[in-house]
Coordinates of C-alpha atoms in Angstrom, one line a residue:
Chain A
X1 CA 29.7 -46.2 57.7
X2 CA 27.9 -49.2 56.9
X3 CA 25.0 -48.2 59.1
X4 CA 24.6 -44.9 57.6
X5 CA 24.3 -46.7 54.6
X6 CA 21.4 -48.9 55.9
X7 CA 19.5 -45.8 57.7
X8 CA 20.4 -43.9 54.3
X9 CA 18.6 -46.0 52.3
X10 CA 15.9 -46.9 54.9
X11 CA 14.9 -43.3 55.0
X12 CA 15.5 -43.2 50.9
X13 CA 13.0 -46.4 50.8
X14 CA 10.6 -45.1 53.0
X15 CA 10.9 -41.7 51.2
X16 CA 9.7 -43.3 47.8
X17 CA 7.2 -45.5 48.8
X18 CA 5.3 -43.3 51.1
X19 CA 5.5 -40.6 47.6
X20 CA 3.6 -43.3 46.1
X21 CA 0.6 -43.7 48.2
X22 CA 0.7 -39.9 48.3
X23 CA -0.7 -40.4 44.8
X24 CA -1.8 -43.9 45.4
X25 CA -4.1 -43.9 48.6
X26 CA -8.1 -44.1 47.6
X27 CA -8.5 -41.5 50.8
X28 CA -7.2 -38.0 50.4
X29 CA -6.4 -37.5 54.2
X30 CA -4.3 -40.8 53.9
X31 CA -2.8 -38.9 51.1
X32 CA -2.0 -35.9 53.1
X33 CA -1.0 -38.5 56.0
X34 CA 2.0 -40.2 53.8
X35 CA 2.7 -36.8 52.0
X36 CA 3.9 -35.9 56.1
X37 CA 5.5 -39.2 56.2
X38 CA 7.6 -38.4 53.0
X39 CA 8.4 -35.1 54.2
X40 CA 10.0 -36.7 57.7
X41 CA 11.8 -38.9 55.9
X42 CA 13.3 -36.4 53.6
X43 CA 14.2 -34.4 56.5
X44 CA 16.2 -37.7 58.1
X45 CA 17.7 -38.0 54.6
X46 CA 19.1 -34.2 55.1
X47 CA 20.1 -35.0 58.6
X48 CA 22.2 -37.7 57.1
X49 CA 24.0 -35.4 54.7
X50 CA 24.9 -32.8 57.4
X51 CA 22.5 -30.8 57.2
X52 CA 20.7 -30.3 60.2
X53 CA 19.2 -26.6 60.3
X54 CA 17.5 -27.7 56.5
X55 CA 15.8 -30.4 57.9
X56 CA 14.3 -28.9 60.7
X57 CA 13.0 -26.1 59.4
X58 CA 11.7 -28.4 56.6
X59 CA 10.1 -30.2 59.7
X60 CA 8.6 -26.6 61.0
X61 CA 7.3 -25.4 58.3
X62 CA 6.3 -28.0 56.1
X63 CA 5.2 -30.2 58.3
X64 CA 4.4 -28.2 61.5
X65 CA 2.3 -25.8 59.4
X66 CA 1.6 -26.4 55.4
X67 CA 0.9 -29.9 56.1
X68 CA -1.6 -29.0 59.1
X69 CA -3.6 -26.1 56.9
X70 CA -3.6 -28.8 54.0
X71 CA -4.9 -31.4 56.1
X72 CA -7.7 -29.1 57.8
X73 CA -8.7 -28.2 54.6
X74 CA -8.8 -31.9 52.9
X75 CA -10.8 -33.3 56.1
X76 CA -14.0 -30.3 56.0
X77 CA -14.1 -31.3 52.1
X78 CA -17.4 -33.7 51.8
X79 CA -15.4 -35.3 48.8
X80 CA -17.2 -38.5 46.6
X81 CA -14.3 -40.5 46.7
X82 CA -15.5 -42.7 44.2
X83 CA -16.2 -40.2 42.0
X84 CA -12.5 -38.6 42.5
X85 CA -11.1 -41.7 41.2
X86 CA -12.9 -41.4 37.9
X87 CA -11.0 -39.3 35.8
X88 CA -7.7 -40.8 37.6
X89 CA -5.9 -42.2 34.9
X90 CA -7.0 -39.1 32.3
X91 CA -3.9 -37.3 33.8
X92 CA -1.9 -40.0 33.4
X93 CA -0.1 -38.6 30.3
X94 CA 0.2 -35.3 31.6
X95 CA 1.8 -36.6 34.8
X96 CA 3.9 -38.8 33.1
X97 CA 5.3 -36.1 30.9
X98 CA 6.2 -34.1 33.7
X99 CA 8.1 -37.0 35.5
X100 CA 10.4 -37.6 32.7
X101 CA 11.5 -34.0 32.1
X102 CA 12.3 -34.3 36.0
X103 CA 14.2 -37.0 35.6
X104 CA 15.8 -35.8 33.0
X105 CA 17.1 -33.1 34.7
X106 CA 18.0 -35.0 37.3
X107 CA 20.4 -37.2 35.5
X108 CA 22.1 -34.3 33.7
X109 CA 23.1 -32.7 36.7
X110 CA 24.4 -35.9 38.3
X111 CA 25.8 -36.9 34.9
X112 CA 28.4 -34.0 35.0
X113 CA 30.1 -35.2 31.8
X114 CA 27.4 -35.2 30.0
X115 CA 26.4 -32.0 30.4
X116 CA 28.8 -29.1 31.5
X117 CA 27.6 -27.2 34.6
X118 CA 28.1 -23.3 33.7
X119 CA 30.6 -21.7 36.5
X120 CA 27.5 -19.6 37.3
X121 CA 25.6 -22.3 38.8
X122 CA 28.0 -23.6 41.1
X123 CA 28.8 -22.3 44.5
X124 CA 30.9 -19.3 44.0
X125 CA 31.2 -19.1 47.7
X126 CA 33.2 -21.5 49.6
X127 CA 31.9 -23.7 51.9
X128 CA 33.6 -23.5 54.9
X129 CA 34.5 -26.9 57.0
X130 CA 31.8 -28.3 59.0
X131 CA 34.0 -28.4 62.5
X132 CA 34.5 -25.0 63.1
X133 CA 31.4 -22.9 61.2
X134 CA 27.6 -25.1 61.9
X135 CA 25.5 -25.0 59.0
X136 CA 23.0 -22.8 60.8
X137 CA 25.8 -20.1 60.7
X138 CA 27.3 -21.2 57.2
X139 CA 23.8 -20.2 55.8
X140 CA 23.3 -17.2 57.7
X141 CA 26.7 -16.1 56.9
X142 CA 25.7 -16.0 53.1
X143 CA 21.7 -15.2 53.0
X144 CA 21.8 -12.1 54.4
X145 CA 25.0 -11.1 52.6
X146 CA 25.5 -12.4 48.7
X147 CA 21.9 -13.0 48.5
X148 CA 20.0 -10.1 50.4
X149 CA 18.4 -9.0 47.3
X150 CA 17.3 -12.9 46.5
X151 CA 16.2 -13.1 49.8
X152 CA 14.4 -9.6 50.5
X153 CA 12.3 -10.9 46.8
X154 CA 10.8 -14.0 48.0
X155 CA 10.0 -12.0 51.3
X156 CA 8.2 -9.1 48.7
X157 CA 6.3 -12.4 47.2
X158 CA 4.9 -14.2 50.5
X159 CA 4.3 -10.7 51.8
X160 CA 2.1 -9.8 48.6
X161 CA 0.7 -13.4 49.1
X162 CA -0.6 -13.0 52.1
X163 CA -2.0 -9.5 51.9
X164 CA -3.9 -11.2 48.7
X165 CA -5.1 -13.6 50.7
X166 CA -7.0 -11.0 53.6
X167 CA -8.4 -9.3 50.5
X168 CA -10.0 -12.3 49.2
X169 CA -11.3 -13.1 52.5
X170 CA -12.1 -9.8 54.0
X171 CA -15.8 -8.9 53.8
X172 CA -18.3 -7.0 56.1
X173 CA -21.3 -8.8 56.9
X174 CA -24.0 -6.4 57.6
X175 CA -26.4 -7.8 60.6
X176 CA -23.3 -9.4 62.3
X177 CA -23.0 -8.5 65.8
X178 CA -19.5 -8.7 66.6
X179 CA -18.1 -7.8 70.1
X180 CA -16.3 -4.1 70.2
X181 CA -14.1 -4.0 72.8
X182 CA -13.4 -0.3 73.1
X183 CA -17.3 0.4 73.2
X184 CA -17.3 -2.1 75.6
X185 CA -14.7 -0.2 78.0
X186 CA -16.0 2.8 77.0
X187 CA -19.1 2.4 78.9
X188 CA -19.8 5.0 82.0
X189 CA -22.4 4.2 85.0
X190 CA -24.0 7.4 83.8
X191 CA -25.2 6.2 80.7
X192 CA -25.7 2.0 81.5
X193 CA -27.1 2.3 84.6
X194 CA -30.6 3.7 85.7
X195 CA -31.4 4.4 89.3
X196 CA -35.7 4.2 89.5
X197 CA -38.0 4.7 92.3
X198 CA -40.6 2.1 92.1
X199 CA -43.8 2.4 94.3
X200 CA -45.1 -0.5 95.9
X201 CA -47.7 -2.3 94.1
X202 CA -47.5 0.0 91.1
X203 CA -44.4 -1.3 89.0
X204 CA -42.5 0.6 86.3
Chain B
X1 CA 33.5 -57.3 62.1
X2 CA 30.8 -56.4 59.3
X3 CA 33.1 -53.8 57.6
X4 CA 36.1 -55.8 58.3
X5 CA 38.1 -52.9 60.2
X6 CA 39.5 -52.9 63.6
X7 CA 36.5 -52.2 65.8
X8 CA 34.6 -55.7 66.7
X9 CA 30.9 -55.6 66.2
X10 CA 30.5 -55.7 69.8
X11 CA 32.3 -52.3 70.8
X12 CA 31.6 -50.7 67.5
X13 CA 27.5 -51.2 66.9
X14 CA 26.0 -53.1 69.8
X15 CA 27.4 -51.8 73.0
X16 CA 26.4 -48.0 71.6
X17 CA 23.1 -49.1 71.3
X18 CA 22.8 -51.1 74.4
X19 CA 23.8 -47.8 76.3
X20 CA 21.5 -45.6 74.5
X21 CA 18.8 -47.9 75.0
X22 CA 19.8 -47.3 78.9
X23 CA 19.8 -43.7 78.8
X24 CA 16.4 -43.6 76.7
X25 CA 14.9 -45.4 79.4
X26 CA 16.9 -43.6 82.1
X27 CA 15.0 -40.2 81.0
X28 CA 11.4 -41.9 80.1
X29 CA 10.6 -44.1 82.9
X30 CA 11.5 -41.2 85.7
X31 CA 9.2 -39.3 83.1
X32 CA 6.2 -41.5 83.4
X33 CA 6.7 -41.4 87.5
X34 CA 6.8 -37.6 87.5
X35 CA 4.1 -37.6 85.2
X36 CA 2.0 -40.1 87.3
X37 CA 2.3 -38.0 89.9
X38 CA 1.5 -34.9 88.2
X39 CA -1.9 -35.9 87.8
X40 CA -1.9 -36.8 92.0
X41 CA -0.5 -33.6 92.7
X42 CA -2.6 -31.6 90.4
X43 CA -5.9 -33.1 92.0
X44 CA -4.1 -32.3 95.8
X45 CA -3.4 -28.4 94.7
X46 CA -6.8 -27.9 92.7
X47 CA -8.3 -29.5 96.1
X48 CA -6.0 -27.3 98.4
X49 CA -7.3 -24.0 96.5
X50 CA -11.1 -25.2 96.4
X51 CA -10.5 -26.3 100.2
X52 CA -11.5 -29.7 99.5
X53 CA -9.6 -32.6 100.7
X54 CA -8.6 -34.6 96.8
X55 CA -7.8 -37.9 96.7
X56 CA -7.2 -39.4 100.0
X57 CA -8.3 -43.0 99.8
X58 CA -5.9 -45.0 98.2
X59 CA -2.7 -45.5 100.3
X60 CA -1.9 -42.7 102.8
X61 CA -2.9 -39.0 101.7
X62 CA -3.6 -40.9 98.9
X63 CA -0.4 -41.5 97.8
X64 CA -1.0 -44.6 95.4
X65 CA -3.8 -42.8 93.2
X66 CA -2.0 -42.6 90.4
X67 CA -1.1 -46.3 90.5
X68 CA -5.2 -47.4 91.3
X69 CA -6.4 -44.6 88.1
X70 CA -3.4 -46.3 85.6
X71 CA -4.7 -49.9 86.5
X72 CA -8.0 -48.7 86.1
X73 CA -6.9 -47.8 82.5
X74 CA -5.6 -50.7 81.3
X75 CA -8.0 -53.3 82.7
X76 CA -10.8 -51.4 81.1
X77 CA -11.8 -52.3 77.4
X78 CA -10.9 -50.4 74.4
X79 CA -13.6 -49.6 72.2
X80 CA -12.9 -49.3 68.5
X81 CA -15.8 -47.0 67.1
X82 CA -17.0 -49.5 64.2
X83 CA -17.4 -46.2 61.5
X84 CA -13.6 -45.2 62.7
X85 CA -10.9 -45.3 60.2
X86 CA -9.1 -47.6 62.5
X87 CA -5.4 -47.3 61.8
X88 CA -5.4 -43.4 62.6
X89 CA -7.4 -44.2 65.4
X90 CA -4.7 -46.2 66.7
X91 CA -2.2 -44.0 65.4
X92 CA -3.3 -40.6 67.1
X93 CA -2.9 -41.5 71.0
X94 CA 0.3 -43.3 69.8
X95 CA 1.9 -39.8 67.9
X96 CA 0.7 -37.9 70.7
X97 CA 2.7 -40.1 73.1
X98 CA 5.7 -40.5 71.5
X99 CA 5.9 -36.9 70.8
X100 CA 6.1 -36.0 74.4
X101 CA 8.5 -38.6 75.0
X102 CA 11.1 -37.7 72.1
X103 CA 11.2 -33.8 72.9
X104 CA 13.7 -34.7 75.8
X105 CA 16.4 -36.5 73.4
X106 CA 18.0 -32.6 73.6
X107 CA 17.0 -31.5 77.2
X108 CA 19.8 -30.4 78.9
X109 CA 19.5 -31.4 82.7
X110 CA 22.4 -30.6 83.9
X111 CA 26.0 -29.4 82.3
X112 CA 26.4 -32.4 79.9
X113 CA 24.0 -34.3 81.7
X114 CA 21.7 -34.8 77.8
X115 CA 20.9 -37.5 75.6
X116 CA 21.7 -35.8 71.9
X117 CA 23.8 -32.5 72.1
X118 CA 22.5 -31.3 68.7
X119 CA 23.6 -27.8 67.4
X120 CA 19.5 -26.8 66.5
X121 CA 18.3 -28.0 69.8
X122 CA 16.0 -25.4 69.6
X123 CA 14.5 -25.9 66.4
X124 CA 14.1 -29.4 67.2
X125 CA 12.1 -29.0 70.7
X126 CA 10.0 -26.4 68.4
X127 CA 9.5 -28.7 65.6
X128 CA 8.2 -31.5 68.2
X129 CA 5.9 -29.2 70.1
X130 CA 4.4 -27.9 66.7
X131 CA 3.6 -31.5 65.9
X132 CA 1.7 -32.5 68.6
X133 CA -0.9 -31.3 66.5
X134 CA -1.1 -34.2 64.3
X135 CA -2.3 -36.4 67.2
X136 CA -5.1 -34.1 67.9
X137 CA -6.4 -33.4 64.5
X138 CA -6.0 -37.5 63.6
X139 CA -8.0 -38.6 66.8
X140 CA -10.9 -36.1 65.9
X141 CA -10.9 -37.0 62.2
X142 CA -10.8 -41.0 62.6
X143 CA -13.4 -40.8 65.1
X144 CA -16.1 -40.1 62.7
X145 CA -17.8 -38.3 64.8
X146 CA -19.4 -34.6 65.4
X147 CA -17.6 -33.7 68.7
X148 CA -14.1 -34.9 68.5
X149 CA -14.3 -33.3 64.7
X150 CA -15.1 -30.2 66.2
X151 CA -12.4 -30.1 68.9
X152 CA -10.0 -31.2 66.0
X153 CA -10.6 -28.3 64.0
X154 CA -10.3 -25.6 66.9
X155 CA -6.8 -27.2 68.1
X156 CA -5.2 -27.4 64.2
X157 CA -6.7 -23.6 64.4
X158 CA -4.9 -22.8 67.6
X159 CA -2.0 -24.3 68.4
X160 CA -0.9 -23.0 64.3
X161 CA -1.5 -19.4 65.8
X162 CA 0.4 -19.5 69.0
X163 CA 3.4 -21.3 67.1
X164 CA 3.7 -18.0 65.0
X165 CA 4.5 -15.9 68.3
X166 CA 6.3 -18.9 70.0
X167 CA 8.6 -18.3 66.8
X168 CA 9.5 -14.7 67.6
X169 CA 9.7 -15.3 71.2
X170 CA 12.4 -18.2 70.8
X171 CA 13.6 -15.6 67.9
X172 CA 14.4 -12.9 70.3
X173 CA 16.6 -15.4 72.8
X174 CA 18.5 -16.6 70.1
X175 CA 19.6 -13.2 69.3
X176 CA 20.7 -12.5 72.7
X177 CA 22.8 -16.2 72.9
X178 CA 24.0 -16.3 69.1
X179 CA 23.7 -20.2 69.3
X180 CA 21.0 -22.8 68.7
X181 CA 22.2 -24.9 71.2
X182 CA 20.6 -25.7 74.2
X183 CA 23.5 -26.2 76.5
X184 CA 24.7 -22.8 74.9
X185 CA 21.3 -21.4 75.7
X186 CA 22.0 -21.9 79.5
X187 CA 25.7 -21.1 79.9
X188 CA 24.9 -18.1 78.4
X189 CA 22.6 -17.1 81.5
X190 CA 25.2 -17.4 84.1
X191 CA 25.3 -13.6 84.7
X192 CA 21.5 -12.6 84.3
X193 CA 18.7 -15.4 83.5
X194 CA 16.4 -13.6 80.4
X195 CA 13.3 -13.7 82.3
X196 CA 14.8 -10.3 84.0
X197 CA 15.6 -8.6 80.7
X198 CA 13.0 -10.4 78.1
X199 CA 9.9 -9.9 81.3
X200 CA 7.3 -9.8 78.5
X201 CA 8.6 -12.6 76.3
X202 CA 8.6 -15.0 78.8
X203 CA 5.2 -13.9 79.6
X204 CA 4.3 -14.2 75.9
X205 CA 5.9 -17.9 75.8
X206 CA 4.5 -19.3 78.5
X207 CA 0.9 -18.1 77.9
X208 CA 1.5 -19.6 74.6
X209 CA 2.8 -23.2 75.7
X210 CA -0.6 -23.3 77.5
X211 CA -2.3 -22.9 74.3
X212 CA 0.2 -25.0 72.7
X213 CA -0.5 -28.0 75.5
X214 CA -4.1 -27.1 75.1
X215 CA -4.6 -26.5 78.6
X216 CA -6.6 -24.1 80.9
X217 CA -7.7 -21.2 80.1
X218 CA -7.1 -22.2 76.4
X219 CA -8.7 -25.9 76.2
X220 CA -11.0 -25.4 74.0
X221 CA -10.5 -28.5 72.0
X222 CA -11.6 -31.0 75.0
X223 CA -14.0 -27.8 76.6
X224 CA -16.0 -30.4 78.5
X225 CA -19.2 -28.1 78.3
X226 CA -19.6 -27.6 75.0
X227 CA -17.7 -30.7 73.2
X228 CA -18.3 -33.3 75.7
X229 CA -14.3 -33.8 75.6
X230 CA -13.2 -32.7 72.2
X231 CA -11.2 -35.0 70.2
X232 CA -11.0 -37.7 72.7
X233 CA -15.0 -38.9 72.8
X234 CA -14.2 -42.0 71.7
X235 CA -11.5 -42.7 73.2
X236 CA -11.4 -45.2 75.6
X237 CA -9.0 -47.5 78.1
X238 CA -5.3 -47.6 77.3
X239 CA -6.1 -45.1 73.9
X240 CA -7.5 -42.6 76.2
X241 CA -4.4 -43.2 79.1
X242 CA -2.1 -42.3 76.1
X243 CA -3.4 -39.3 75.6
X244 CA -3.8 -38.3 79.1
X245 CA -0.1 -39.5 79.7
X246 CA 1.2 -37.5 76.1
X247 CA -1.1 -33.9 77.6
X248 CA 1.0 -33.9 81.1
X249 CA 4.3 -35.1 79.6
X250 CA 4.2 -32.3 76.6
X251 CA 3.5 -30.2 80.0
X252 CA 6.4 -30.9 81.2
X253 CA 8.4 -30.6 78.0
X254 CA 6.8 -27.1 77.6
X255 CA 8.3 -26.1 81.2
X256 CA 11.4 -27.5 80.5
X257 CA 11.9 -25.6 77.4
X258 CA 10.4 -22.4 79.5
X259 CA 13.0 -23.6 81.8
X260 CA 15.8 -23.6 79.3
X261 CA 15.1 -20.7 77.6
X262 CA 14.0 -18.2 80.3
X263 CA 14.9 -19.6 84.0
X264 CA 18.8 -20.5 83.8
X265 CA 18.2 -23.9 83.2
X266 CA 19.9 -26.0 85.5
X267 CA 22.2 -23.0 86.6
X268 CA 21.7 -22.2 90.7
X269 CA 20.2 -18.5 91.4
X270 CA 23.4 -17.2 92.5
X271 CA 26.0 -18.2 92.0
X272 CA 27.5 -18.7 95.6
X273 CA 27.8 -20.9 98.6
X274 CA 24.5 -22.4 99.9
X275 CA 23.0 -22.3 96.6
X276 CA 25.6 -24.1 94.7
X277 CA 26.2 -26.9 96.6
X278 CA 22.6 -27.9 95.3
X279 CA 23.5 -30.0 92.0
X280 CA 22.1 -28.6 88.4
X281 CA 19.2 -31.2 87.8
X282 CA 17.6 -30.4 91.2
X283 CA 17.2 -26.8 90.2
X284 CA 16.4 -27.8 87.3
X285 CA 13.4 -30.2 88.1
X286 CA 12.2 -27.0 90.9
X287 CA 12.1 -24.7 87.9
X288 CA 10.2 -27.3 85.8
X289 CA 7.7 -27.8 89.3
X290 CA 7.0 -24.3 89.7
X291 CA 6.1 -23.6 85.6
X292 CA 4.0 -26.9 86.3
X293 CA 2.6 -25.6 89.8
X294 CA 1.4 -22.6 87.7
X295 CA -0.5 -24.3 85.0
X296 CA -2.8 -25.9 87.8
X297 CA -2.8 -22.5 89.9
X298 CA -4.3 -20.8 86.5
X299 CA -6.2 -24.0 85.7
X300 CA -7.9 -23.4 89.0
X301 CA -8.3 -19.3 88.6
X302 CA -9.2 -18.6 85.8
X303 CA -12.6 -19.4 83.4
X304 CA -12.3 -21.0 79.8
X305 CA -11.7 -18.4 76.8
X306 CA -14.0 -18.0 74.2
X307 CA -12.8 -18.7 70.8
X308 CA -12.7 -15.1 69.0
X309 CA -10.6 -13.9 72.2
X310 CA -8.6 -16.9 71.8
X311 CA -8.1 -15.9 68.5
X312 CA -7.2 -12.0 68.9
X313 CA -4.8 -12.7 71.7
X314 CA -3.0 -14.9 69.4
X315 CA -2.7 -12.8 66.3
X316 CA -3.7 -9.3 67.3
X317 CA -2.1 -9.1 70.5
X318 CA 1.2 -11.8 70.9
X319 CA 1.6 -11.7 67.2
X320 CA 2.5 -7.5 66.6
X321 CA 3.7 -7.0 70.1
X322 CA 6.1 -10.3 69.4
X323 CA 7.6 -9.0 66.4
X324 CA 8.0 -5.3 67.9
X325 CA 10.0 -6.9 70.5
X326 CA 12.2 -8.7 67.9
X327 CA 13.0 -5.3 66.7
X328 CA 13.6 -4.2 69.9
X329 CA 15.9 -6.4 71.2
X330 CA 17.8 -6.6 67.5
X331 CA 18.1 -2.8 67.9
X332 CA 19.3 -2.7 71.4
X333 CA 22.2 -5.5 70.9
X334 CA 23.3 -3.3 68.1
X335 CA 23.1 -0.4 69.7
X336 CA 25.1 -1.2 72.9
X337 CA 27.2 -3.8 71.0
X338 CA 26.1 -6.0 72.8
X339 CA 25.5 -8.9 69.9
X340 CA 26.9 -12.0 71.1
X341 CA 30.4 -13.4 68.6
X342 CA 30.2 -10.3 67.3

């Protein structure tokens, strides 16, 4: 056990101070480079609960493809850094605020006498022991269940996301020439090729 | 000792890690041979197909190559570009070599013959392939300079496209196996291996672990031609040798997982007499040296692609036909009750 507990709170340790030069770092692909440093870490920290299929999917697609699109974009920005740093601690209060009510909720769902959790919010399912369903199962067992209708909405949201996305995006340029593959195949000798008789010393 | 309970610190925390230790380097240094090698052999087969003779000099039939080109490497200087952003210029050949190193912590080799026997194998050999991106895209970017940054951008572009359609394809197996194991993967072949009845996915999946590898006809972010060498301009020495040692060993990585998901793993072709006196790893590493003697055949056959094709194939072509088959297959399994656990 008392390993875990080191690796537990190496991860936890890392965890936090990488956060902080998420917000910290003067450079903002450094930024993005610690924000994917957090994110591993998080994902050893769910490794460490049991948790396996969370934190590799949290490796997939956070790291294997937000963080990559974030970082694409943060590196073609021609960004003043100086300049970014100006108005840094201006959203200091804000920020701030925003922390606290976190915390806040944070300790009054850890502090469960404080606060009463309604029966609602807790698992009305039962988790089934870890030796004979994997947690890849357990959570497919449920998802596509109880929670179809949960599931199927955030689908109906991405899906609307995305289709907002190409709309922004789409536009026809006119004076683009673009390569059509089905005139391309479409093509017949008859009409590409010319056969010419060309006397000598005359030319076309 | 520590925790004052009955196992002694020796048997309970050191001897583990000694023996893990062993078996880490029981799977990497072999790896760095075969991968040494790789290199020899690839020169030997380009050279066979171009009917030239390949490297023949060092050693006979040129047999210590790979030996003279790795000295070469690290007696050379490295050359630290003074506009760089130096740690992620260190950084980037590092990620990308220890990326193609830790992908075979879950490899199955033989039955039971694996490092870690995790239950998301899979996910895990996905989620290490999909970040062999960051090397790329770090190198290009702390270069500060106009070539690697262009080969950065085209391989964050790529290899994000051909991960969608990896996805579906490793989708569509999973279905058939009903576990995310990679052990489970395997045993479940032992009647039929799923290259017979998946033909186009594992068409789809190996086409896309060249683009993932960024090799021919899909290496557009080193295309010599146009980028001088993509990301790794100014790379040199030992920072260059990493990445040249981290592109052939993710190339092996990518055929083992081909290997695993699609060609029985280390299961014989029939299973009878002759073939299974052969033991699991050795068919095993012939699998992995066909899918590698492939990616040189079609690195010798076939011309770069441009980037708009590169582009279509991914998500107009791999991406619908992908998902179609996902639907497919799901349909089929129900139909014939065929869903495995079920």
């Amino acid at each position: 056990m008392i390993v875990q507990t080191i690796v537990f709170y190496i991860f936890a340790g890392v965890t936090i101070g990488a956060a902080v030069m998420v917000v910290a770092a003067r450079n903002p692909v450094h930024s993005v480079l610690f924000l994917i440093l957090a994110f591993f870490n998080s994902a050893g920290l769910f490794v460490l609960m049991g948790a396996e299929f969370v934190a590799m999917i949290l490796i997939i697609v956070y790291v294997g493809a937000v963080a990559v699109l974030f970082l694409f974009v943060v590196m073609m920005l021609d960004i003043n850094f100086v300049e970014l740093r100006q108005g840094f601690l201006q959203y200091l209060p804000i920020g701030g605020v925003i922390g606290l009510i976190l915390m806040i909720e944070l300790i009054m769902l850890l502090g469960a006498e404080t606060v009463a959790i309604p029966k609602t919010l807790l698992a009305t399912v039962p988790i089934p022991p870890i030796e004979d369903r994997t947690n890849t199962a357990a959570i497919g067992d449920v998802l596509y269940t109880k929670y179809i209708y949960a599931f199927q909405a955030a689908g109906m949201v991405l899906f609307t996301a995305m289709v907002g996305a190409i709309v922004l995006t789409l536009r026809e340029r006119s004076g683009v020439r673009k390569q059509r593959i089905s005139n391309q195949v479409s093509r017949r000798r008859a009409e590409s090729v010319e056969l010419k008789k060309v006397e000598p010393r005359d030319g076309l | 000792m520590v925790d004052g309970s009955s196992i002694g610190f020796w048997a309970g925390y050191a001897w583990p890690v000694i023996l893990i230790v062993l078996k880490v380097l029981a799977i990497v240094v072999p790896l760095l041979l075969l991968v040494a090698y790789m290199t020899l052999a690839e020169r030997k087969i380009m050279a066979a197909m171009q009917m030239r003779l390949g490297p023949n000099v060092v050693g006979p039939l040129g047999i210590w190559q790979a030996f003279a080109d790795g000295l070469k490497m690290i007696c050379k200087e490295t050359i630290i570009p003074t506009g760089s952003n130096k740690v992620v210029f260190l950084a980037a050949p590092l990620i990308t070599f220890v990326l193609a190193t830790l992908g075979w912590a879950v490899v199955p080799f033989d039955a039971g013959l694996v490092l870690a026997d995790i239950n998301v194998g899979v996910l895990f050999l996905f989620a290490i392939s999909s970040l062999g991106v960051y090397g790329i895209i770090m190198a290009g970017w702390a270069s500060n300079s106009r070539y690697p940054f262009l080969g950065a951008l085209r391989s964050a572009a790529q290899m994000v496209s051909y991960e969608v359609s990896m996805g579906f394809v490793i989708i569509t197996v999973l279905l058939a196996v009903g576990s995310l194991n990679l052990s489970d993967i395997v045993e479940s072949q032992r009647n039929i291996w799923f290259f017979i009845p998946l033909f186009p996915m594992f068409i789809i999946f190996f086409i896309s672990t060249l683009a993932e590898t960024n090799r021919h006809p899909f290496d557009l972010p080193e295309a010599e031609s146009e980028l001088v060498a993509g990301y790794q301009v100014e790379y040199s020495a030992m920072t260059f040798g990493l990445f040249f040692v981290g592109e052939y060993a993710n190339m092996f990585l990518m055929s083992a997982f081909t290997t695993v998901l699609f060609l029985g793993g280390w299961l014989p072709p029939f299973d009878i007499e002759p073939f299974t006196w052969i033991p699991g790893y050795i068919w095993f590493f012939l699998k992995v040296a066909f899918l590698l003697f492939v990616f040189v055949w079609i690195r010798a056959t076939l011309p770069r692609y441009r980037y708009d094709q590169l582009m279509r194939l991914g998500w107009k072509v791999f991406l619908p036909f992908s998902l179609l088959w996902v639907v497919i297959t799901a349909g089929a399994l129900i139909i014939f009750d065929w869903l495995p656990g079920a």
